[in-house]
Short mmCIF file of C-alpha atoms and ligand atoms in Angstrom, two decimals:
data_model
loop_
_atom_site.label_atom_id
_atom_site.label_comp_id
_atom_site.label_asym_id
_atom_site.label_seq_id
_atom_site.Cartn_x
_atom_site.Cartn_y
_atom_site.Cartn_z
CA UNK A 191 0.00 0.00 0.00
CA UNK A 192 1.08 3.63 -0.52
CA UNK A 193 0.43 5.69 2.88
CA UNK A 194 0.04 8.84 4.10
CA UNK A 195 1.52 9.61 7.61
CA UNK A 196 0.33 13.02 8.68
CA UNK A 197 2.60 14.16 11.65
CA UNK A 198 5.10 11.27 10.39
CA UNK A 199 8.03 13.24 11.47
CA UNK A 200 6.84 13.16 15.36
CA UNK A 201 7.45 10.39 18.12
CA UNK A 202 4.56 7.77 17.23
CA UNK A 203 4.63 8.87 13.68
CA UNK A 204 8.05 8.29 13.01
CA UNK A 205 7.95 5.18 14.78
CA UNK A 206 4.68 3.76 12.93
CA UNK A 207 6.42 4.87 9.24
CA UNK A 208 9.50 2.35 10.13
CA UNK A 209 6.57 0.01 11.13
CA UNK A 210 5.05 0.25 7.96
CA UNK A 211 7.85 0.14 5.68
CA UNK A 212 8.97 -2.95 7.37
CA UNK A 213 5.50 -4.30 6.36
CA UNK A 214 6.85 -3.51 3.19
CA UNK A 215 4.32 -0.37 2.22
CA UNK A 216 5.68 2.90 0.39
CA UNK A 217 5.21 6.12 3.26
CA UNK A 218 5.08 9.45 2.42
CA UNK A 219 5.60 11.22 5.41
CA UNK A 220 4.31 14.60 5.91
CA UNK A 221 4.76 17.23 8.74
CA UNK A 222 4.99 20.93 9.32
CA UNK A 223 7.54 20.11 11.99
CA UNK A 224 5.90 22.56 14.99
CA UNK A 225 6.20 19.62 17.75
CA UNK A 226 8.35 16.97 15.46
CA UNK A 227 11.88 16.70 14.04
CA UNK A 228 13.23 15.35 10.98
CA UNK A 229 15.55 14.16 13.38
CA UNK A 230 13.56 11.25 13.77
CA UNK A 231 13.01 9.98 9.92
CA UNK A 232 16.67 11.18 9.46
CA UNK A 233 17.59 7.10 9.24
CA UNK A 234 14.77 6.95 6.43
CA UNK A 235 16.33 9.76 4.12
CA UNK A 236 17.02 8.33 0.61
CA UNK A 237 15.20 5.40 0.61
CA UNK A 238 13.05 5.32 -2.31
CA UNK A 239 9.86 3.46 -0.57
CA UNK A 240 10.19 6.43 1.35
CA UNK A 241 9.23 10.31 1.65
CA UNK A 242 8.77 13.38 3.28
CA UNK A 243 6.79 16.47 2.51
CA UNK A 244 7.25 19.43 4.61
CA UNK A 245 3.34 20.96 4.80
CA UNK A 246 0.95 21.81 7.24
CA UNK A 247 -2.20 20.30 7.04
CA UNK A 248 -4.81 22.90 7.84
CA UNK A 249 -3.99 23.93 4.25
CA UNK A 250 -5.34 21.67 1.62
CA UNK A 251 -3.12 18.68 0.74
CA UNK A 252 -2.41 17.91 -2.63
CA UNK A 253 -0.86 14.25 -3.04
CA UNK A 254 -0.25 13.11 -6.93
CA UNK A 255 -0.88 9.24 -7.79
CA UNK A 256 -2.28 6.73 -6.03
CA UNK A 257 -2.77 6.22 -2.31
CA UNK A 258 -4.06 3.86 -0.11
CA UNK A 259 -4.54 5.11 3.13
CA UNK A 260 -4.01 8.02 5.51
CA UNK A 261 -3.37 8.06 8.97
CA UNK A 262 -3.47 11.03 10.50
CA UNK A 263 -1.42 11.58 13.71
CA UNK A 264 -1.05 15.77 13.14
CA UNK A 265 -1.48 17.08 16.45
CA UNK A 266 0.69 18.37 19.10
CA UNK A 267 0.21 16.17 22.21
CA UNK A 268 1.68 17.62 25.56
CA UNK A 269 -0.25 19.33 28.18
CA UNK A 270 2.32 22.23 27.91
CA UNK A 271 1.39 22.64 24.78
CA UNK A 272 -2.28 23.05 25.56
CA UNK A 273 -2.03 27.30 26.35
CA UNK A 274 0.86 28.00 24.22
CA UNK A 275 -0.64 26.69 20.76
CA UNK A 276 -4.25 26.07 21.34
CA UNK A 277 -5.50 27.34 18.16
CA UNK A 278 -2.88 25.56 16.35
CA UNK A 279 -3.98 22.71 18.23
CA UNK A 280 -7.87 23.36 17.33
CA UNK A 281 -7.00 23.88 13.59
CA UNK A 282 -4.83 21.10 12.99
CA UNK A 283 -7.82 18.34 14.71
CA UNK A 284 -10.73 20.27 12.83
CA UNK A 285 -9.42 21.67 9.55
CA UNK A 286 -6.54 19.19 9.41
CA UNK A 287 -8.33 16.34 9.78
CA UNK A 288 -11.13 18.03 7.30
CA UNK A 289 -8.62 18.05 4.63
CA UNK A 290 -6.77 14.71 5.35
CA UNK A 291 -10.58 12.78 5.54
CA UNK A 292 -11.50 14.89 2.19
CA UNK A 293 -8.15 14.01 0.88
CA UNK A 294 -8.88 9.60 1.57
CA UNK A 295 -12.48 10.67 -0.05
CA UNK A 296 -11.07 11.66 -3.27
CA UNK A 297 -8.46 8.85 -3.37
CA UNK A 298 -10.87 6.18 -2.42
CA UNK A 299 -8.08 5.52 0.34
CA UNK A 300 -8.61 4.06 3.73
CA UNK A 301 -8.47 6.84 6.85
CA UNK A 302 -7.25 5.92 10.49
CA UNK A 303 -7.27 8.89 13.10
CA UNK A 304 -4.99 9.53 16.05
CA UNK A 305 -7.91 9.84 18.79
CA UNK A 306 -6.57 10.06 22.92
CA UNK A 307 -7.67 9.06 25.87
CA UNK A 308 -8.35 12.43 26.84
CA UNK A 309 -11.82 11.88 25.41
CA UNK A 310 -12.49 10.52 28.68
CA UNK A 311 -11.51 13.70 29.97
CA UNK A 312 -11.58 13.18 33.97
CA UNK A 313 -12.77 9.65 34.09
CA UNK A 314 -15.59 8.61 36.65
CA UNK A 315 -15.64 5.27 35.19
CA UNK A 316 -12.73 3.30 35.71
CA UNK A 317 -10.97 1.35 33.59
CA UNK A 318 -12.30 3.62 30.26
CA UNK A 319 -14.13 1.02 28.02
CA UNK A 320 -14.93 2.73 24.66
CA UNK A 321 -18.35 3.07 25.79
CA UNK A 322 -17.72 5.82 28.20
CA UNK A 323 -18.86 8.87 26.53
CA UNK A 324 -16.27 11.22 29.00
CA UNK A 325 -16.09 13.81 31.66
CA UNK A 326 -14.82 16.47 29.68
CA UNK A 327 -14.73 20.13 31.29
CA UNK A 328 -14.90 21.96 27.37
CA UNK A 329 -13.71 25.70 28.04
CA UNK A 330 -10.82 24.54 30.65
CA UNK A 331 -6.99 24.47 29.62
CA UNK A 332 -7.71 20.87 28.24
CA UNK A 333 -10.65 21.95 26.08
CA UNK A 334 -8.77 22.98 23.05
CA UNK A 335 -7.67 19.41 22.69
CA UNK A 336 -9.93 17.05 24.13
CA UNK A 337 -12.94 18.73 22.46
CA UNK A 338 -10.85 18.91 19.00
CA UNK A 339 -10.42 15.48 19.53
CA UNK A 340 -14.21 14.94 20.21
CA UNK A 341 -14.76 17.01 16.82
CA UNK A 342 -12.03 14.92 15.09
CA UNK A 343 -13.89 11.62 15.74
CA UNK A 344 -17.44 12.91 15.27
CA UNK A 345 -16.28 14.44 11.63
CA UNK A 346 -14.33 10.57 11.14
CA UNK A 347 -17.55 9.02 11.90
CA UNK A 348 -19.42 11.57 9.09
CA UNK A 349 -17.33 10.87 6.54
CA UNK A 350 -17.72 7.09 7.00
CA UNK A 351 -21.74 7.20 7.04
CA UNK A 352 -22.34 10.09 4.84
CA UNK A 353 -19.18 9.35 2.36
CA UNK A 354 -18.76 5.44 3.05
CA UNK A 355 -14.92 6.60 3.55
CA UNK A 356 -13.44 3.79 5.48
CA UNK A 357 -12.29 4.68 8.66
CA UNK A 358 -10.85 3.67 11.66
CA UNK A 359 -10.61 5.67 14.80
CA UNK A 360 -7.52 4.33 17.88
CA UNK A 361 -7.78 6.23 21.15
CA UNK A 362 -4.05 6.14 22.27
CA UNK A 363 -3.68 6.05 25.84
CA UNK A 364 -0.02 7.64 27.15
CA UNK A 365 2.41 6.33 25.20
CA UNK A 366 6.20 6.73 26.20
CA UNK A 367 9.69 5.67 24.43
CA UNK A 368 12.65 6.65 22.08
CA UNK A 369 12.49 10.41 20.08
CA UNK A 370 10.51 11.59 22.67
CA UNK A 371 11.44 15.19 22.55
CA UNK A 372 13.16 16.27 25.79
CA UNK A 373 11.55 19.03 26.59
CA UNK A 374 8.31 17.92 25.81
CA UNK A 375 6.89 18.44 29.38
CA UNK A 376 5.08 15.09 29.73
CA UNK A 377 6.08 13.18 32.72
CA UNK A 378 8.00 10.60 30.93
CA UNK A 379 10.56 13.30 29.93
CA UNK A 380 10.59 15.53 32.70
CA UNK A 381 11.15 12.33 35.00
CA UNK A 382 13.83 11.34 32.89
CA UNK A 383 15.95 14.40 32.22
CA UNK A 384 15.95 15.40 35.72
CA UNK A 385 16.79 11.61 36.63
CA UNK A 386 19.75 11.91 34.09
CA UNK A 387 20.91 14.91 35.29
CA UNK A 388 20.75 13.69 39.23
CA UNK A 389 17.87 16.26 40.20
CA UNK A 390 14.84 15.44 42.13
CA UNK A 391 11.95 13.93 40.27
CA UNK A 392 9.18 16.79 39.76
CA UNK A 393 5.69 15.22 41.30
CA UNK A 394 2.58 17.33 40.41
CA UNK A 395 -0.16 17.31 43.31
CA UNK A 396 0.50 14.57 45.79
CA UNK A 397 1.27 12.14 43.04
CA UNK A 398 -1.69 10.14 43.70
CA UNK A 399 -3.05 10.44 40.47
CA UNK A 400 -2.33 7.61 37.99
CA UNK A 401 -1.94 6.95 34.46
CA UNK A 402 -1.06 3.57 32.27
CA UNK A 403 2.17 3.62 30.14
CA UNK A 404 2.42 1.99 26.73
CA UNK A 405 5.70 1.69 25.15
CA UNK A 406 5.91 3.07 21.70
CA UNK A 407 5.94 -0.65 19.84
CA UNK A 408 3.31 -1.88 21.21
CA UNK A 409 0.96 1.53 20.69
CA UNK A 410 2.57 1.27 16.64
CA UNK A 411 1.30 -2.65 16.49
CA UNK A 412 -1.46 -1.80 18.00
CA UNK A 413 -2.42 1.03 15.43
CA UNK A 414 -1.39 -1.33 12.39
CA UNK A 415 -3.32 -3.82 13.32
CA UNK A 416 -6.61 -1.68 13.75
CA UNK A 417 -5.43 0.06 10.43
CA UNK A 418 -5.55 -3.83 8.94
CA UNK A 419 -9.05 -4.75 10.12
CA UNK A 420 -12.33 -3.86 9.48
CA UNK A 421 -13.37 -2.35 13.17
CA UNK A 422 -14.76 1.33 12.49
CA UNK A 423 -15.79 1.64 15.98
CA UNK A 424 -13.14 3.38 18.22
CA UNK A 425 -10.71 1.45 19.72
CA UNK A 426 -8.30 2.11 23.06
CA UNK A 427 -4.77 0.77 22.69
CA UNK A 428 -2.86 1.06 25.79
CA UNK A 429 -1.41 -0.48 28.81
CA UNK A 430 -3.36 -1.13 31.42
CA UNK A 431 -0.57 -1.62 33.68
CA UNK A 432 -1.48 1.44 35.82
CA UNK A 433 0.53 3.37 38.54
CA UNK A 434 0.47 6.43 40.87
CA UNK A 435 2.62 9.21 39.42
CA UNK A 436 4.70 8.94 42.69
CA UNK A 437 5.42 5.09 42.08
CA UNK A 438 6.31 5.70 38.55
CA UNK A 439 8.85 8.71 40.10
CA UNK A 440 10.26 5.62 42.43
CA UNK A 441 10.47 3.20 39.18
CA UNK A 442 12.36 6.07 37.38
CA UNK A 443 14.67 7.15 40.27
CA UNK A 444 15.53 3.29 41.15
CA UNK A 445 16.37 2.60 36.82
CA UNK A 446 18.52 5.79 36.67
CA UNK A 447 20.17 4.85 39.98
CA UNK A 448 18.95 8.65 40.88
CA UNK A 449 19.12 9.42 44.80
CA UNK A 450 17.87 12.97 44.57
CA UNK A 451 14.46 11.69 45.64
CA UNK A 452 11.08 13.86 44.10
CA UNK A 453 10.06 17.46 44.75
CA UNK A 454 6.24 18.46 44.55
CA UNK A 455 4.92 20.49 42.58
CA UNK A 456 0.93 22.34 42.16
CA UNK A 457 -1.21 19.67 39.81
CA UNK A 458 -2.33 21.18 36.54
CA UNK A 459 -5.91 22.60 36.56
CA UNK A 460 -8.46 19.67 35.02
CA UNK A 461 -5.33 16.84 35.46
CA UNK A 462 -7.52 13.46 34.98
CA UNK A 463 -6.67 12.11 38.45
CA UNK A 464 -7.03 8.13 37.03
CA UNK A 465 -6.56 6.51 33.58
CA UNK A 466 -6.82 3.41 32.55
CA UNK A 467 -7.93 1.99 29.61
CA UNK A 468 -9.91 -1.35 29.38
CA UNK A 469 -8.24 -3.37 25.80
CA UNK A 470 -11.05 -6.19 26.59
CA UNK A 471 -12.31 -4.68 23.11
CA UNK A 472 -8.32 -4.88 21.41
CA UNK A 473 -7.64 -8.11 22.69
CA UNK A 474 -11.10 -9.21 21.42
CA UNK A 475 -11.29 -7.63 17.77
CA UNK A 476 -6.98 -7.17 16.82
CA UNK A 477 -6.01 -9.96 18.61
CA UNK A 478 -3.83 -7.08 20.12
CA UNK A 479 -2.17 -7.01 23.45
CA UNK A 480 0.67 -5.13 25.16
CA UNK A 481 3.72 -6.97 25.38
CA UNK A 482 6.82 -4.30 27.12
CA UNK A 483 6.50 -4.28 30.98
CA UNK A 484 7.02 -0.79 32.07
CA UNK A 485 10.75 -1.30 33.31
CA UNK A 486 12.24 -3.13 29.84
CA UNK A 487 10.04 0.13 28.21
CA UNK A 488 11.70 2.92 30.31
CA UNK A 489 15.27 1.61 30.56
CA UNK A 490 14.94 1.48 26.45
CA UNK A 491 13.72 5.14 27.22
CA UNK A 492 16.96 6.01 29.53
CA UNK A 493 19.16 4.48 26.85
CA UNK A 494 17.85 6.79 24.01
CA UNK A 495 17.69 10.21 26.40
CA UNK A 496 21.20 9.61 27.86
CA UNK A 497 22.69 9.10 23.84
CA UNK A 498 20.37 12.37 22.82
CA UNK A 499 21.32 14.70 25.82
CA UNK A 500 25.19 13.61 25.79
CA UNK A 501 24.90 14.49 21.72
CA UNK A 502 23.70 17.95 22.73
CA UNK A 503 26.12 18.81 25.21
CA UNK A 504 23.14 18.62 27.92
CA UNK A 505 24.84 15.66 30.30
CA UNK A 506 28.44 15.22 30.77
CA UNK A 507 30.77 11.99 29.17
P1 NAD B 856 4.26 14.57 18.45
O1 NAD B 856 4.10 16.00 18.79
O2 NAD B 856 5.60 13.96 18.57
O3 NAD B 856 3.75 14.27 16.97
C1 NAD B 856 2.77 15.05 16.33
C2 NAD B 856 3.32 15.48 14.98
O4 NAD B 856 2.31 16.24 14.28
C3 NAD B 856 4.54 16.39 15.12
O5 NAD B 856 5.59 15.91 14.29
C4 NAD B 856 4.03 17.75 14.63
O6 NAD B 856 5.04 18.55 14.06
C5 NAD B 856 2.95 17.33 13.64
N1 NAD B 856 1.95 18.37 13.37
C6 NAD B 856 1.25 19.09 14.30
N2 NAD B 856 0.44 19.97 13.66
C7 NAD B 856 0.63 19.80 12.32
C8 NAD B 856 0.10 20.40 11.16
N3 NAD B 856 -0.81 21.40 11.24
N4 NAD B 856 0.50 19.97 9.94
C9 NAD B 856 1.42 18.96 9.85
N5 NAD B 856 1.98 18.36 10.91
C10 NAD B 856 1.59 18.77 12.14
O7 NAD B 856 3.19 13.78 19.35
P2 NAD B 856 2.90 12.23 19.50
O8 NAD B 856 2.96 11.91 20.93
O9 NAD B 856 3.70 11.45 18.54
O10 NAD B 856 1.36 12.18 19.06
C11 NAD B 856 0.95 11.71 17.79
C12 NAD B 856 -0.57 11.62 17.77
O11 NAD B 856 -1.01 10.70 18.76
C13 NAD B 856 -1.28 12.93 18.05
O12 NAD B 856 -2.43 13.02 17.23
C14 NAD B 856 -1.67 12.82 19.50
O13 NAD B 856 -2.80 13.60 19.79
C15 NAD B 856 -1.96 11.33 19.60
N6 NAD B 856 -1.81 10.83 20.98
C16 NAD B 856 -0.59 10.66 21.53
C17 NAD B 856 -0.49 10.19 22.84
C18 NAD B 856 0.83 9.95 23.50
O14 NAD B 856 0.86 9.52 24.66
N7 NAD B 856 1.97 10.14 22.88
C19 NAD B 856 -1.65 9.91 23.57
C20 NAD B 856 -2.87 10.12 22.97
C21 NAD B 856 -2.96 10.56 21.67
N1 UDP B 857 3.24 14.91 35.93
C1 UDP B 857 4.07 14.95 37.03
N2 UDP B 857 5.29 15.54 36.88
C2 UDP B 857 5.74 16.06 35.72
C3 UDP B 857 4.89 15.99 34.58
C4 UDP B 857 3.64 15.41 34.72
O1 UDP B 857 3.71 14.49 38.12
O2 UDP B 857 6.86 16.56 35.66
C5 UDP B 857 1.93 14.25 36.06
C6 UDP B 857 0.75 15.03 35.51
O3 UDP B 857 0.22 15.89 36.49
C7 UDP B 857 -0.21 13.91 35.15
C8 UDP B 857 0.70 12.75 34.76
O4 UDP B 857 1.99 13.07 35.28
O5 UDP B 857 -0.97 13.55 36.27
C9 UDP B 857 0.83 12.55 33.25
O6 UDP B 857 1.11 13.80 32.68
P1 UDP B 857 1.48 13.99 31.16
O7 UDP B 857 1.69 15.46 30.95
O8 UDP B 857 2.57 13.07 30.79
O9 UDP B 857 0.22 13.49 30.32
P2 UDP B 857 -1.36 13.47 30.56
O10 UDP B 857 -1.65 12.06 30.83
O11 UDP B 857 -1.74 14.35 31.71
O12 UDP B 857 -1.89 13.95 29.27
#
């Protein structure tokens, strides 16, 4: 197949086009780089099953020849990004996705969208089966991407009844590994880089709050393998494995060998205080479950951040 990875040059995208060119399917990659890096298709450069296309997609997308499907992972993703770029943020889940869904219209191509777990907003059921229709607080600091993610999958679900486009919809639950950037601000690389660097962990709240980590290769298999079936209902892949954001600051300290210990800090206004997603319907329909354990994921993680921030001069040796 010949595929369109919107947002290919971020951390899942980059990681799903080496997926999918090991399944042996042509990628054009295409990004307007505002959250990713070419950095992290850099290994791909020059292949000829490969490409990438610098464009943002809130503009329309013009793609010559055949393609086959488009997955559309064009969003930034981290909380801290939530009041610095929300309009961005808006555009690229509403406009984006308008012109990415029109685009698999007019190319008779199949369309998969990057949906969250933030759809769930602040859960009260718990775990999240894809039933739960959310606790989502619209016109907080979390509005201008859960709600464009709400928009995303009601427009993805239009386009499939009213257009017969076929469409898939995954509702990624966090999702941590390699090319992470390292300033991103979500806990997996704030816990890291301070770890690497010796300083205390940074705790938000009293850490009681929890979230479920997947590592990056099982989210990727998880996406193909939605991408290859014929579910157009939503589907959560994640890891259900869940912990307190104080126990994951223990796991992190105790990998790193870090003895600075945590500091707290004030919890985000709207911070979903438990997440967890139930993959009954995964394991059911994809045959899909997560196979990394949360300390083989992270010490991949370490690996990858201490090779990065040595190559920028940001940790000594
Ligand atoms: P990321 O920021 O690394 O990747 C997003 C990519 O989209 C970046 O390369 C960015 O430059 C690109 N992009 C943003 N706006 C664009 C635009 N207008 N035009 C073209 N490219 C644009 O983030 P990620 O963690 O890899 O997330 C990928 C997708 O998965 C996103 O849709 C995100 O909402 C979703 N998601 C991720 C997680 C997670 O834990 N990582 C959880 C839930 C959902
Ligand atoms: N968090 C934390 N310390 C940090 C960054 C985040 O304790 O340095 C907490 C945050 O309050 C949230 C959880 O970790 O409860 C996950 O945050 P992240 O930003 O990674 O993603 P979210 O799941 O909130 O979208």
């Amino acid at each position: 197949m010949r595929i369109l990875v919107t947002g290919g040059a971020g951390f899942i995208g980059s990681h799903l086009c080496d997926r999918l060119l090991a399944e042996g399917h042509s990628v054009i990659a295409m990004d307007n780089l505002i959250t990713g890096n070419t950095d992290n298709i850099a290994h791909l450069n020059g292949r000829p099953d490969f490409e990438f296309i610098k464009h943002d997609v809130t503009k329309y997308i013009y793609l010559a020849g055949p393609l086959h499907a488009v997955i559309h992972l064009a969003s930034p993703a981290s909380p801290v990004d939530f009041p610095k770029i929300p309009i961005p943020i808006m555009k690229v889940n509403s406009l984006g996705t308008l012109n990415a869904l029109g685009l698999a219209l007019a190319k008779g191509a199949r369309f998969l969208i990057a949906s969250t777990s933030e759809v769930y907003g602040d859960p009260l059921v718990h775990p999240q089966p894809e039933t739960y229709w959310g606790n989502v607080n619209p016109i907080g600091p979390r509005g201008v991407y859960d709600e464009a993610k709400r928009f995303a999958e009601a427009l993805t679900m239009a386009y499939n009844f009213h257009h017969g486009v076929e469409t898939r919809i995954v509702r990624i639950f966090n999702t941590y590994g390699p090319r992470m950037r390292l300033d991103d601000g979500r806990v997996v690389p704030n816990y890291l880089t301070q770890a690497l660097r010796g300083e205390p962990l940074t705790v938000y709240g009293d850490g009681s709050q929890t979230r479920s980590f997947c590592f990056v290769s099982d989210e990727v298999d998880g996406i193909y393998r939605l991408l290859m079936s014929a579910e157009v209902q939503p589907v959560n892949i994640g890891n259900p494995n869940e912990f307190t954001m104080l126990e994951f600051a223990y796991i992190v300290n105790e990998l790193t060998g870090n003895r600075a210990g945590v500091i707290y800090k004030a919890l985000p206004v709207d911070d979903p205080k438990q997440r967890k997603p139930d993959i009954s319907k995964a394991r059911r329909v994809l045959g899909w479950e997560p196979r990394i354990e949360v300390r083989e994921g992270v010490t991949h993680t370490i690996e990858d951040f201490r090779r990065r921030m040595k190559a920028r001069g940001l940790l000594a040796g």
